[in-house]
mmCIF file of C-alpha atoms in Angstrom:
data_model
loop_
_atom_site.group_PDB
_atom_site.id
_atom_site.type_symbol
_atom_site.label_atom_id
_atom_site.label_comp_id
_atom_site.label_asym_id
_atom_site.label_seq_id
_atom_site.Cartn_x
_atom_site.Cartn_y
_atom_site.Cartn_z
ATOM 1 C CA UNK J 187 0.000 0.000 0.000
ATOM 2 C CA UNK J 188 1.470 3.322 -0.981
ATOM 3 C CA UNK J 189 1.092 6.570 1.106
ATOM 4 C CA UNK J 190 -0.095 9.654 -0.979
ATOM 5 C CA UNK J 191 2.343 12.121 -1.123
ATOM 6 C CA UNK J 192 0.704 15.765 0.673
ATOM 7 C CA UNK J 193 2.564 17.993 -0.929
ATOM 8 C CA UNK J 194 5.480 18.950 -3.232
ATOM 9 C CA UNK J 195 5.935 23.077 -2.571
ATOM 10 C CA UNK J 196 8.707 24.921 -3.505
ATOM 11 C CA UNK J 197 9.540 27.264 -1.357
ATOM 12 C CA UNK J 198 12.399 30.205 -0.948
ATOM 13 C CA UNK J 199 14.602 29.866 2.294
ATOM 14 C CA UNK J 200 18.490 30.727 1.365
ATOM 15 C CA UNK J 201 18.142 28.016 -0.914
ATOM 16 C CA UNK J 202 14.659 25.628 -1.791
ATOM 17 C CA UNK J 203 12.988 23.829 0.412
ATOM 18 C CA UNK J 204 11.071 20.885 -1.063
ATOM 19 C CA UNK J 205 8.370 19.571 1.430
ATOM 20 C CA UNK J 206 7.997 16.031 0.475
ATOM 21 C CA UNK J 207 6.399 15.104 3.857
ATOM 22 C CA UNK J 208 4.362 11.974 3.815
ATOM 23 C CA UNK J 209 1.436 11.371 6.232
ATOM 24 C CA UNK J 210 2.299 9.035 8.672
ATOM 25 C CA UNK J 211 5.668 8.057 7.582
ATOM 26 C CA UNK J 212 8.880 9.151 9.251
ATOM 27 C CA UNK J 213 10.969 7.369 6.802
ATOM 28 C CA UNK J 214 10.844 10.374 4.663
ATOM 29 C CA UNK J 215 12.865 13.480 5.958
ATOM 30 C CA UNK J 216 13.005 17.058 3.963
ATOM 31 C CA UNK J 217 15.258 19.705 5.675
ATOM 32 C CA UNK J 218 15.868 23.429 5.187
ATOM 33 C CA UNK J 219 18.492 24.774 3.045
ATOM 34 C CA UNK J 220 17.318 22.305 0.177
ATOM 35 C CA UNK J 221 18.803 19.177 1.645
ATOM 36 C CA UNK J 222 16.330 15.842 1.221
ATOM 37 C CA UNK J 223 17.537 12.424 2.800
ATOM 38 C CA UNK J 224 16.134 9.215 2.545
ATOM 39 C CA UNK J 225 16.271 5.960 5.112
ATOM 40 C CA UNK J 226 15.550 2.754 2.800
ATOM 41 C CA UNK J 227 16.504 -0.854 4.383
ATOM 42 C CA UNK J 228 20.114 -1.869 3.850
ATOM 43 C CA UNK J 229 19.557 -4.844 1.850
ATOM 44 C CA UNK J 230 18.196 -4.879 -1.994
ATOM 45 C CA UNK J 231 14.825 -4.062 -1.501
ATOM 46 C CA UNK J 232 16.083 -0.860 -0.272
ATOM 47 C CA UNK J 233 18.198 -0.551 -3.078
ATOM 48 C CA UNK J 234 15.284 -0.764 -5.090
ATOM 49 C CA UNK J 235 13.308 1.636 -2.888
ATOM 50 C CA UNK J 236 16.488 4.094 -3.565
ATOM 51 C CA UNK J 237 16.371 3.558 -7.220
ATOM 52 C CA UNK J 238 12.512 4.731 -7.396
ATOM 53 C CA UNK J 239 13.185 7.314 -5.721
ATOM 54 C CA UNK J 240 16.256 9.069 -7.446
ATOM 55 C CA UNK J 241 14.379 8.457 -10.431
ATOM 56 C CA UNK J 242 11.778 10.547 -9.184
ATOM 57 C CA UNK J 243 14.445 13.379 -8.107
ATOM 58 C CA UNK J 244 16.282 12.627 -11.629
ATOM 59 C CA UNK J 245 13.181 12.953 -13.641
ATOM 60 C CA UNK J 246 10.963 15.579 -11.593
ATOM 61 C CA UNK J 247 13.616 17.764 -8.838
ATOM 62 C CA UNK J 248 16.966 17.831 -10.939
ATOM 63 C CA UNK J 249 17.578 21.193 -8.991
ATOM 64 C CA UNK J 250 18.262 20.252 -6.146
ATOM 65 C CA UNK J 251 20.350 16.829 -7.922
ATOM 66 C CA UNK J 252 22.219 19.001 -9.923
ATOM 67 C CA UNK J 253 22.599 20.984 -6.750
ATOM 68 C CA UNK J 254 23.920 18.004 -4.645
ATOM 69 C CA UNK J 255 21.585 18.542 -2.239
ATOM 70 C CA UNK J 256 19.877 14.625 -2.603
ATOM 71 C CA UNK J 257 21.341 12.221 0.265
ATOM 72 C CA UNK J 258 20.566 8.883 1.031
ATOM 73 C CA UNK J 259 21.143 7.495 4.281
ATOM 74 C CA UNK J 260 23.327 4.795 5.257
ATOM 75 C CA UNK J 261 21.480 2.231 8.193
ATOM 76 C CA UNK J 262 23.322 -0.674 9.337
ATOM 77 C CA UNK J 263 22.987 -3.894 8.198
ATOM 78 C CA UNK J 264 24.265 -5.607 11.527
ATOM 79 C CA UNK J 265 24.135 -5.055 15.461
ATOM 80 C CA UNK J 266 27.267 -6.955 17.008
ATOM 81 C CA UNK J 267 26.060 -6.948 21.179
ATOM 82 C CA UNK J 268 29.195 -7.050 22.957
ATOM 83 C CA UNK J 269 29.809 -8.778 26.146
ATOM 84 C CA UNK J 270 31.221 -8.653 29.636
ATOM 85 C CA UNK J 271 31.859 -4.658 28.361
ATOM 86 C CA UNK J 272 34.428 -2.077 30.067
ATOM 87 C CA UNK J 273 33.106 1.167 31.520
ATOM 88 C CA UNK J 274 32.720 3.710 29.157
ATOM 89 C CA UNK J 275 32.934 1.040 26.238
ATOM 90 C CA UNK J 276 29.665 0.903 23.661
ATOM 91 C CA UNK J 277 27.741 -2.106 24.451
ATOM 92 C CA UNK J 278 26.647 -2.354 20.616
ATOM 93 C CA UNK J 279 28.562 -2.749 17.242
ATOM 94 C CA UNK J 280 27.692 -1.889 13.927
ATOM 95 C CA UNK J 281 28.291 -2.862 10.666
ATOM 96 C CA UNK J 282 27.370 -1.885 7.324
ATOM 97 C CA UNK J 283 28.181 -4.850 5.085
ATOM 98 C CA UNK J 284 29.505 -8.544 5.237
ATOM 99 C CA UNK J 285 32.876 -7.525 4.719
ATOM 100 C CA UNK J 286 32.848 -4.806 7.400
ATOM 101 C CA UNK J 287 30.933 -7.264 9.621
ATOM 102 C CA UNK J 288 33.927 -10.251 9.103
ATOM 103 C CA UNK J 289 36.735 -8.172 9.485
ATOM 104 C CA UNK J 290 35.369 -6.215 13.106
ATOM 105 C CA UNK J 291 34.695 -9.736 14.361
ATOM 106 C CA UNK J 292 38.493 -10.897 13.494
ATOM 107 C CA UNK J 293 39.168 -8.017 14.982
ATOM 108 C CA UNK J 294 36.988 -8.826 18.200
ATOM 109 C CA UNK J 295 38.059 -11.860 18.418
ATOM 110 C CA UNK J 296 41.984 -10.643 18.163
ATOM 111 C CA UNK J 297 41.125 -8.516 21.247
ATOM 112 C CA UNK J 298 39.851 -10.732 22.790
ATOM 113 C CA UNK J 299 36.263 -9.487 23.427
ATOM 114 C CA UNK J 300 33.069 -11.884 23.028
ATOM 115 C CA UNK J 301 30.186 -11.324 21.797
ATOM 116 C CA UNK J 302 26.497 -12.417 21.254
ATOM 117 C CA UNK J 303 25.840 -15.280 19.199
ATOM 118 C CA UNK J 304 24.072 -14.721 16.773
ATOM 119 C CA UNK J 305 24.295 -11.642 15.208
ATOM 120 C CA UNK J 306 22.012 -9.685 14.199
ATOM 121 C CA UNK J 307 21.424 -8.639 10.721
ATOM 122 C CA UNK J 308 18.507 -5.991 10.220
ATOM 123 C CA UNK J 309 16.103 -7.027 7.174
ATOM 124 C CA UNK J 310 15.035 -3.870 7.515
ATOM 125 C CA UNK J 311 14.657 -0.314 9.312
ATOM 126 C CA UNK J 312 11.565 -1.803 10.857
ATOM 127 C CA UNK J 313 13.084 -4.495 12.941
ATOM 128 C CA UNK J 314 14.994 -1.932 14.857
ATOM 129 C CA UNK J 315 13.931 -0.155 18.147
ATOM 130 C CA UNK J 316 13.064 3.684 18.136
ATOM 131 C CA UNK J 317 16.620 3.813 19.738
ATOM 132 C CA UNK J 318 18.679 1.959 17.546
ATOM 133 C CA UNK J 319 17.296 3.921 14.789
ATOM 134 C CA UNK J 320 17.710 7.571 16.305
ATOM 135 C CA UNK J 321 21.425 6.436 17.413
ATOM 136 C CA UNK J 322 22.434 4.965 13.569
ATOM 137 C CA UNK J 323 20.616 6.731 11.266
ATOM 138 C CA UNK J 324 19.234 9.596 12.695
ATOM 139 C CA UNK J 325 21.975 11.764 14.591
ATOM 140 C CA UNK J 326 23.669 13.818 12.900
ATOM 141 C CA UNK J 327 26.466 13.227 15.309
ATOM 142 C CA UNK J 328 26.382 9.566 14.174
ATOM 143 C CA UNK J 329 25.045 8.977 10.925
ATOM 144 C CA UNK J 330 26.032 8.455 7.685
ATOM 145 C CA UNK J 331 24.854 10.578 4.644
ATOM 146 C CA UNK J 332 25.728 9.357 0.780
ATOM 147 C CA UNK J 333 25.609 12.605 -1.789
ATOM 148 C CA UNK J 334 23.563 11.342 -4.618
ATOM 149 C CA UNK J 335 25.959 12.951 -7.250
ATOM 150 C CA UNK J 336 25.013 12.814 -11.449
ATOM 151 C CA UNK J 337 28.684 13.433 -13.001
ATOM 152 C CA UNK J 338 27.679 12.606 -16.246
ATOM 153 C CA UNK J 339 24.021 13.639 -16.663
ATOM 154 C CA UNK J 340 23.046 12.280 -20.132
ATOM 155 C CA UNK J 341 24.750 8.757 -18.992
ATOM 156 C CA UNK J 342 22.941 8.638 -16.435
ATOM 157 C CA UNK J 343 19.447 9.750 -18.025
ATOM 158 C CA UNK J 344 19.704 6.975 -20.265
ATOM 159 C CA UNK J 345 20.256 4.466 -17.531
ATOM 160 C CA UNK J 346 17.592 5.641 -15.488
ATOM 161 C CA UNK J 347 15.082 5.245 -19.037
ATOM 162 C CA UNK J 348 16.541 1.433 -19.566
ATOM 163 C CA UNK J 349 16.266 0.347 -16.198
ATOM 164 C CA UNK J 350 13.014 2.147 -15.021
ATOM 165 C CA UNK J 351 11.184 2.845 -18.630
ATOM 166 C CA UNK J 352 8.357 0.988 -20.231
ATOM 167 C CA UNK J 353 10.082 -0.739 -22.779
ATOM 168 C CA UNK J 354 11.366 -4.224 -21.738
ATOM 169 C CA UNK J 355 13.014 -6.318 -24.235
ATOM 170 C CA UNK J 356 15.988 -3.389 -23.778
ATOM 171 C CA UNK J 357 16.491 -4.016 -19.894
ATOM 172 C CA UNK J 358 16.088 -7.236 -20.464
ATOM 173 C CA UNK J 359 19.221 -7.824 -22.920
ATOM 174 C CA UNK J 360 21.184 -4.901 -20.745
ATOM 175 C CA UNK J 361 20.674 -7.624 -17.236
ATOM 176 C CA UNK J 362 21.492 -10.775 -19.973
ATOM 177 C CA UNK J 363 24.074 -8.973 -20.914
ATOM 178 C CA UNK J 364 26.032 -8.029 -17.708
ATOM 179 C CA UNK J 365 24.836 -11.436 -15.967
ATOM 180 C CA UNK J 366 28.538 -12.441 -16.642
ATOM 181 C CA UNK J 367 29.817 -10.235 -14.477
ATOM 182 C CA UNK J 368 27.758 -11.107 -11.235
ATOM 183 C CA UNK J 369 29.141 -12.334 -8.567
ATOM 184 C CA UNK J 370 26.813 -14.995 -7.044
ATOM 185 C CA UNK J 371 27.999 -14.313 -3.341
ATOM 186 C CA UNK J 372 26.961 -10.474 -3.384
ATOM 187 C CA UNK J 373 23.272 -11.759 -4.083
ATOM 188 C CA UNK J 374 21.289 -10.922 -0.587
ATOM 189 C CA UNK J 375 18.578 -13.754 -0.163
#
């Protein structure tokens, strides 16, 4: 079920403002001084989520695109709990992909330091607590934020039209065609 959309306004405030505030949804942040960030799961389906959505600023905002004022932000895809935890030492890890996740437990387990078996890996921003969510992905102080950057706009125009246009005998032969090049263990299932 989609949630209408209440409003697109542009507005003048040292720079735009686009209010793309959905009812209901907190997933969906638009800030002053013309930045607009996203929080879509860590896993595919919020890659796909992503893609929609730049489309939409691609096809429909390229201001504020062009402007580099599009972010997308970066949840976790693991919590590590630590155990038996010094003063002043964070109780929780956090990872952002399986190669960031099997290199801090080597490193863990160089130091010494145990943790929770098994660890957690977030399907999806709804599976984490209010807290988790304002501590990763929310803070300032703490989160990450990816510029969504077009270098080469009429490249990327004409991938946007193959992958998210109408016609699909062309996207079909562009995924045939690069199907060489996947590498089976990056595939999140």
């Amino acid at each position: 079920m989609a949630l209408p959309i209440r409003a697109i306004r542009r507005l003048h405030y040292d720079g735009d403002v686009y209010d793309l505030s959905v009812p209901e949804d907190e997933n969906f942040i638009s800030g002053t001084g013309g930045l607009c960030s996203h929080n879509s799961d860590a896993d595919v389906d919020g890659a796909h989520i992503r893609t929609l959505l730049l489309t939409l600023f691609h096809r429909y905002l390229r201001p504020m695109m062009d402007a580099g004022r599009i972010f997308a932000a970066v949840p976790p895809l693991h919590r590590i709990e630590l155990t038996s935890t010094r003063k002043g030492q964070d109780k929780y890890r956090y990872t952002y992909s399986d190669a960031e996740l099997n290199r801090t437990l080597l490193e863990l387990e160089r130091r010494g330091q145990r943790w929770k078996e098994p660890v957690q890996r977030y399907k999806g921003l709804g599976e984490m607590d209010a807290s988790q969510l304002a501590e990763t992905t929310m803070d300032p102080r703490r989160r990450t934020l990816r510029r969504i950057r077009i270098e080469d706009a009429a490249g990327a125009a004409g991938i946007f039209s193959l992958l998210m246009g109408t016609e699909v005998a062309p996207r079909r032969d562009f995924i045939v065609g690069g199907a060489a090049e996947l590498d089976p263990s990056r595939i999140d299932t």
